[in-house]
XYZ file of C-alpha atoms in Angstrom:
357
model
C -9.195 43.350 3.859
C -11.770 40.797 2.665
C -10.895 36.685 3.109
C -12.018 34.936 0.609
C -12.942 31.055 1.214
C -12.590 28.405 -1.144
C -14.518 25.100 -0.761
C -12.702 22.003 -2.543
C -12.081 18.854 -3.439
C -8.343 17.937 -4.221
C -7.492 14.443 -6.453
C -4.473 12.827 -6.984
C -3.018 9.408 -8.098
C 1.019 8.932 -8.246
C 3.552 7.083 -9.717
C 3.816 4.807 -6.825
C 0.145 3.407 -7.694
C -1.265 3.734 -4.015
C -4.296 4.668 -4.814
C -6.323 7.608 -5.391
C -6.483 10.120 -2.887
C -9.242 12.636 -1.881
C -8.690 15.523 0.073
C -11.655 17.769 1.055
C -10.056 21.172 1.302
C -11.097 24.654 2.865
C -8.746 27.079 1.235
C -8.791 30.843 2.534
C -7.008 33.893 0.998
C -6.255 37.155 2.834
C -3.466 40.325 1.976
C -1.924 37.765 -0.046
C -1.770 34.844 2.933
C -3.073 31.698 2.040
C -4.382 29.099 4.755
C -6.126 25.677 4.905
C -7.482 22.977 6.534
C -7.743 19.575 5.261
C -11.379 17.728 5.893
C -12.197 14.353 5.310
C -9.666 12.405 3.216
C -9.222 8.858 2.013
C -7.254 6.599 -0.126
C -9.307 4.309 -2.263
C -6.601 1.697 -3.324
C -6.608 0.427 -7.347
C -7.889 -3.370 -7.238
C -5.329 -6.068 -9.162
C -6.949 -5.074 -12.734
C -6.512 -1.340 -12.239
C -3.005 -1.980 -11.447
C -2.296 -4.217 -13.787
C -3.521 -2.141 -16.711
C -1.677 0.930 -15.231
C 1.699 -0.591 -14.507
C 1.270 -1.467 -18.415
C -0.071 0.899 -20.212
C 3.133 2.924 -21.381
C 3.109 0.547 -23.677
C -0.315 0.846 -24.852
C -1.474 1.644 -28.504
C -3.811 4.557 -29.549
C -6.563 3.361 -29.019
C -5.937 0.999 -25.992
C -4.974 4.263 -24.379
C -8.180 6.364 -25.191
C -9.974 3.400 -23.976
C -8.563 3.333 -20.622
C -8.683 7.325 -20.484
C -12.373 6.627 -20.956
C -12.600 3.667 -18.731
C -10.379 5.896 -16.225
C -12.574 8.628 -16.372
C -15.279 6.437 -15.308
C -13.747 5.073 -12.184
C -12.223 8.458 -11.003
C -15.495 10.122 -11.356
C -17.476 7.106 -9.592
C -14.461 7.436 -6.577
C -15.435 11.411 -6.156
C -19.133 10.951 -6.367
C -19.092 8.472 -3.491
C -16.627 10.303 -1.529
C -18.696 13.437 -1.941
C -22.121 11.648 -0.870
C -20.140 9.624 1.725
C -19.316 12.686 3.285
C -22.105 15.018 2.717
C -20.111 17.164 1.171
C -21.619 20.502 -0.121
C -21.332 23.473 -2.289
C -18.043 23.062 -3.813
C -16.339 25.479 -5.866
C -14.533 22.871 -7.527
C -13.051 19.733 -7.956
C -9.321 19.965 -8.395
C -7.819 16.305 -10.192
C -4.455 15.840 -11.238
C -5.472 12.617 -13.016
C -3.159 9.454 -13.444
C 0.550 10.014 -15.503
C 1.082 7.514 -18.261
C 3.341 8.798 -20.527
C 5.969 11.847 -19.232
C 8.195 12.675 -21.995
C 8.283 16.177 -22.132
C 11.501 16.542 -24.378
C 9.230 15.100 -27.053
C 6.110 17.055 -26.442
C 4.569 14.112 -24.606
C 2.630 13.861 -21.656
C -0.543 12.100 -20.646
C -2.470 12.589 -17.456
C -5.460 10.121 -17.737
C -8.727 10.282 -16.008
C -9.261 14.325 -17.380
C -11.475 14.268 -19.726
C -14.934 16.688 -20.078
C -17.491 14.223 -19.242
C -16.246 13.749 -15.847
C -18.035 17.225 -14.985
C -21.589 15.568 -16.387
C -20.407 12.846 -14.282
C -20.031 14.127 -10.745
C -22.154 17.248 -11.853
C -19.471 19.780 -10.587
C -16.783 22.419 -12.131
C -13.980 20.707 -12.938
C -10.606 21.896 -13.053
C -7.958 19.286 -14.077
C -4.996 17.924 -17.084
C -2.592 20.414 -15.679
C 0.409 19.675 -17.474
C -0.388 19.877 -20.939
C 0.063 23.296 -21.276
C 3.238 23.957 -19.422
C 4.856 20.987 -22.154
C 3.489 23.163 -24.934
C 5.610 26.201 -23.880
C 8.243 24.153 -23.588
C 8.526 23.141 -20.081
C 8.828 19.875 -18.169
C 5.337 20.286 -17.448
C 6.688 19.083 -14.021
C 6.837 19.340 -10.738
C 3.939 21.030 -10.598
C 3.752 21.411 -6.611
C 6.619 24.177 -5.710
C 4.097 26.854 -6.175
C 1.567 25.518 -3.220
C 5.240 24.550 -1.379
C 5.880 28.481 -1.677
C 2.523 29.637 -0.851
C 1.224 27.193 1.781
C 4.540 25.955 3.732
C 6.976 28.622 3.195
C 8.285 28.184 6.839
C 10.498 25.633 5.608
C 13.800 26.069 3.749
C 13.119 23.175 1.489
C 10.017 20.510 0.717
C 10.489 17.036 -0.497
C 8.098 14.973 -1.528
C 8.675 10.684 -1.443
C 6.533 9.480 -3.654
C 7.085 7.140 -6.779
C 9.793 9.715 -7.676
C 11.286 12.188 -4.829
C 11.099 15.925 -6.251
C 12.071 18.906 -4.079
C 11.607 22.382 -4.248
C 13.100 25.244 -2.663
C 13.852 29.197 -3.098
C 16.979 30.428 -4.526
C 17.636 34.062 -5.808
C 13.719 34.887 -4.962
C 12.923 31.869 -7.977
C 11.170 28.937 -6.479
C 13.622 26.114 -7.814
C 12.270 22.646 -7.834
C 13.269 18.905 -9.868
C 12.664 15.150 -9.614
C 15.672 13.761 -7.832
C 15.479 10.373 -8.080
C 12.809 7.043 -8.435
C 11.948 6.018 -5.142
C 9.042 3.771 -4.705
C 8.657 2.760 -8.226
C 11.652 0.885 -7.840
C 11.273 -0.027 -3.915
C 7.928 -1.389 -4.534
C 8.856 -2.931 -7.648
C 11.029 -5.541 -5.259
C 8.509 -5.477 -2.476
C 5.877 -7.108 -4.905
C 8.088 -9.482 -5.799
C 7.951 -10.767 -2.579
C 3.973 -10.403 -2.935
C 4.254 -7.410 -0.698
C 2.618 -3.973 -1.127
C 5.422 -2.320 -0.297
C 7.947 -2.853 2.325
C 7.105 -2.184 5.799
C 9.449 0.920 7.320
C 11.843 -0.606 5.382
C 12.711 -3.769 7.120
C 13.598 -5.637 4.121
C 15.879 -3.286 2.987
C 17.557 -2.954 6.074
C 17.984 -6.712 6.093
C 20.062 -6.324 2.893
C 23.927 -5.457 2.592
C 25.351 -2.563 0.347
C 26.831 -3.457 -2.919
C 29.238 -0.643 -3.466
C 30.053 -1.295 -7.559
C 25.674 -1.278 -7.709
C 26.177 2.101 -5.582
C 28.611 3.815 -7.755
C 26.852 2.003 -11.294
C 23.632 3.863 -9.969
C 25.036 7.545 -8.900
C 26.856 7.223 -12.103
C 23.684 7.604 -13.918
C 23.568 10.784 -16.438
C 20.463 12.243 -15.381
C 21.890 12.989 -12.151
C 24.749 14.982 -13.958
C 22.304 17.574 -15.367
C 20.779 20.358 -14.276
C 17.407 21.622 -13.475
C 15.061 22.217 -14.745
C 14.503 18.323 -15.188
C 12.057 15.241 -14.062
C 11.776 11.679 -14.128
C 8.667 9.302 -15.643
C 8.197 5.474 -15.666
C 10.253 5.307 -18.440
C 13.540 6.286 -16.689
C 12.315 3.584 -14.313
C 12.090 0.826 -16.800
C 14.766 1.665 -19.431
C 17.556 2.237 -17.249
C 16.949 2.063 -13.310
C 15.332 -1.406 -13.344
C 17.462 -3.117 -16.063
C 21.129 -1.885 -14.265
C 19.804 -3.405 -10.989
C 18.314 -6.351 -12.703
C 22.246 -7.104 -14.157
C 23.574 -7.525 -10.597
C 22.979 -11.551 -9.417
C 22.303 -10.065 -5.494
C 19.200 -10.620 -3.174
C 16.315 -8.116 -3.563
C 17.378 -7.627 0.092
C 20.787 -6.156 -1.313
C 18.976 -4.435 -4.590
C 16.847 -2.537 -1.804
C 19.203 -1.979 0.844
C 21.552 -0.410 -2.187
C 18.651 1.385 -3.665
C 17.824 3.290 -0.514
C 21.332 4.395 0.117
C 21.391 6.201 -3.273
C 18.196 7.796 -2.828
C 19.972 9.605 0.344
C 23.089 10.001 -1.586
C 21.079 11.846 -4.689
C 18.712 13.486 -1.732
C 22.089 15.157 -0.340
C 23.725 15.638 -3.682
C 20.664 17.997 -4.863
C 21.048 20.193 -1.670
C 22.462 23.125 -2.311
C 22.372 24.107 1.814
C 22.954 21.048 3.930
C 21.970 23.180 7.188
C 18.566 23.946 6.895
C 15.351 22.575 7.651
C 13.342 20.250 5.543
C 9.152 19.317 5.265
C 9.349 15.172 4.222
C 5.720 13.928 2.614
C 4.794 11.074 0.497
C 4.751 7.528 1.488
C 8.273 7.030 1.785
C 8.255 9.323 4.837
C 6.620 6.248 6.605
C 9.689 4.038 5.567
C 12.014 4.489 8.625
C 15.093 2.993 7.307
C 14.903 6.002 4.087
C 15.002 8.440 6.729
C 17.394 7.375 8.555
C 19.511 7.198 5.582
C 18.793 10.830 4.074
C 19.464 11.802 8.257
C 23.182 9.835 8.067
C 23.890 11.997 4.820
C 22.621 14.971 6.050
C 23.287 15.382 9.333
C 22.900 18.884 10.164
C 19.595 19.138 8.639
C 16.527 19.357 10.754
C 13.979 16.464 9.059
C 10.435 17.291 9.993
C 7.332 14.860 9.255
C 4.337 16.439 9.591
C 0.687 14.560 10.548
C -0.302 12.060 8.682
C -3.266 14.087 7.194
C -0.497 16.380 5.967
C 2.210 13.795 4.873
C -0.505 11.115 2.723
C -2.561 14.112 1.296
C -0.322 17.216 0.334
C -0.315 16.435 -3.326
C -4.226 16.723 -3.519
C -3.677 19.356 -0.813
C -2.023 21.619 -3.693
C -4.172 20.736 -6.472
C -7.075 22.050 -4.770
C -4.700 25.195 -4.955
C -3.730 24.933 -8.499
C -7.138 24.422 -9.534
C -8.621 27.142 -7.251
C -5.640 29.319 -8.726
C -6.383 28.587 -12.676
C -10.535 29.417 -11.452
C -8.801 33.399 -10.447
C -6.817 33.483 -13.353
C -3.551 33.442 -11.513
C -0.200 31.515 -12.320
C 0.100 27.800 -10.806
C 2.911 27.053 -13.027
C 6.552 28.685 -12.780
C 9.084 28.948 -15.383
C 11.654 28.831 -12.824
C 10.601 25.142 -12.072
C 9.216 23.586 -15.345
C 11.484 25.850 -17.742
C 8.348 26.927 -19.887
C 8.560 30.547 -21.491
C 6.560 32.135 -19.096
C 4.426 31.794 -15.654
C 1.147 30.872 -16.520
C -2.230 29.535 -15.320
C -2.340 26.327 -16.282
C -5.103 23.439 -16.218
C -8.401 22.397 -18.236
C -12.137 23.854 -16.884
C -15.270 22.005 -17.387
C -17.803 23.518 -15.806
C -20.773 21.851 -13.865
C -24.087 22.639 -15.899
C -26.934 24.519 -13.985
């Protein structure tokens, strides 16, 4: 049986405003098995002006918002070009970008991955296969997460794979459906605090583990009616700055306290969306790096088996599988499932600009 090779360049940018990162990505296919390797890879953090305008911009106009898609464009495109040359990186089959979220309100019809638009192809001069979730909100589906199908088909050793990132999401199987949801903000809210202490974001969690539980903030916060329903669902900014930040905003504590609560209710939710507390469970994203979140989610889940993988793994798994969904949507073959998103169907999702000459 042939193996086929794929040679790509994987780009994403979260909720928790990082950075972008850029994963270069060898992707092989044979009987079925998929394998890969991850290359170079960096981080290129947003300066204060990029931040500033993308911490703001859900509540952008029109036109301030096709300006900074524009303006977006321009910087992602600039960040792959030099990463590419940087690295000497050659004959790609594609370059696979998730883009920046803005807006995520897929009961409405809305959602708005910035940075995707045609002329970033001219740009860096390659195929481009990107602004993966429009389609999947059209057939009326969350049009998130969109990572359980590189979860099933790259680390399907493990029982369940979480992700702690801006948001936590997980994704599992169940009745031979890949399930998979948003569980609950994460670092959108923990580095919401840290910067007001004019940090990044806190350090393995030392300042929250400085702080004492408030147990009416606790029960005000699990109380919460998203948790109630049931998946398919996920979270945006929105349900960050509607309803997460103002209830802890209402309690005169410490940040210390808000943070130290905050993290015990991310465990809490993280065990509450378990359906097998027994099992073993893959932990990327940034928050994997904050030891006092771990050891919380452990406490609450003490028979599971928490693995961290290497860092190349944990920082870059999310560009990781948009290589994959992008090499996917160049054979034609579903990236998005119904069983996750709640769209109509499976189907191949994501736009294709293609490099000229």
């Amino acid at each position: 049986m042939k193996e086929n090779y794929y040679n790509v360049i994987g780009v994403m940018s979260g909720t928790s405003l990082d950075g972008i990162d850029l994963a270069h990505i060898h992707l092989s296919k044979k009987e079925e098995q998929w394998k890969f390797s991850i290359l170079e890879a960096e981080t290129i953090p947003y300066n204060a002006a990029w931040l500033k305008q993308l911490k703001t911009a859900v509540n952008y106009s029109n036109d301030e918002l096709e300006q900074l898609n524009e303006n977006y464009t321009d910087l992602l495109a600039n960040c792959i070009l030099t990463f590419i040359q940087k690295n000497e990186i050659k004959n790609l089959d594609a370059v696979c970008s998730h883009g920046h979220t803005i807006l995520h309100q897929p009961e409405k019809g809305i959602t708005l991955q910035i940075g995707n638009l045609s002329k970033i192809a001219t740009l860096i001069n390659e195929t481009v296969v990107c602004d993966f979730r429009i389609q999947d909100v059209a057939l009326g589906g969350q049009g998130a997460p969109l990572v359980p199908i590189g979860d099933r088909l790259l680390f399907s050793e493990y029982y369940y794979c979480m992700n702690l990132g801006g948001f936590s999401n997980i994704s599992f199987e169940a009745n031979q459906k890949r399930i998979a949801f948003d569980i609950s903000p994460v670092n959108t809210v923990l580095n919401f605090y840290a910067n007001q202490l004019n940090l990044p974001y806190d350090d393995k969690g030392a300042i929250a583990r400085k702080g004492q539980l408030n147990t009416d903030l606790l029960e005000d916060l699990n109380q919460l009616d998203y948790y109630q329903l049931s998946f398919p669902k996920s979270l945006g900014v929105e349900f960050v700055n509607q309803i997460v930040l103002p209830l802890l905003e209402s309690y005169p504590i410490s940040i210390e306290d808000k943070m130290h609560t905050f993290t015990k209710h991310i465990a809490i939710q993280t065990k509450n969306a378990l359906p097998v507390i027994e099992q073993k469970i893959l932990i990327t994203g940034g928050g994997a790096y904050n030891d006092f979140l771990i050891e919380a989610i452990q406490e609450t889940l003490p028979k599971m088996t928490i693995v961290i993988p290497d860092n190349k793994i944990l920082e870059y798994k999310e560009a990781l599988i948009f290589a994959l969904l992008g090499i996917l949507r160049l054979l034609n073959e579903n990236n998005c499932l119904s069983s996750v998103t709640g769209a109509k169907k499976d189907h191949s999702s994501g736009s294709i600009f293609y490099k000229i000459g």
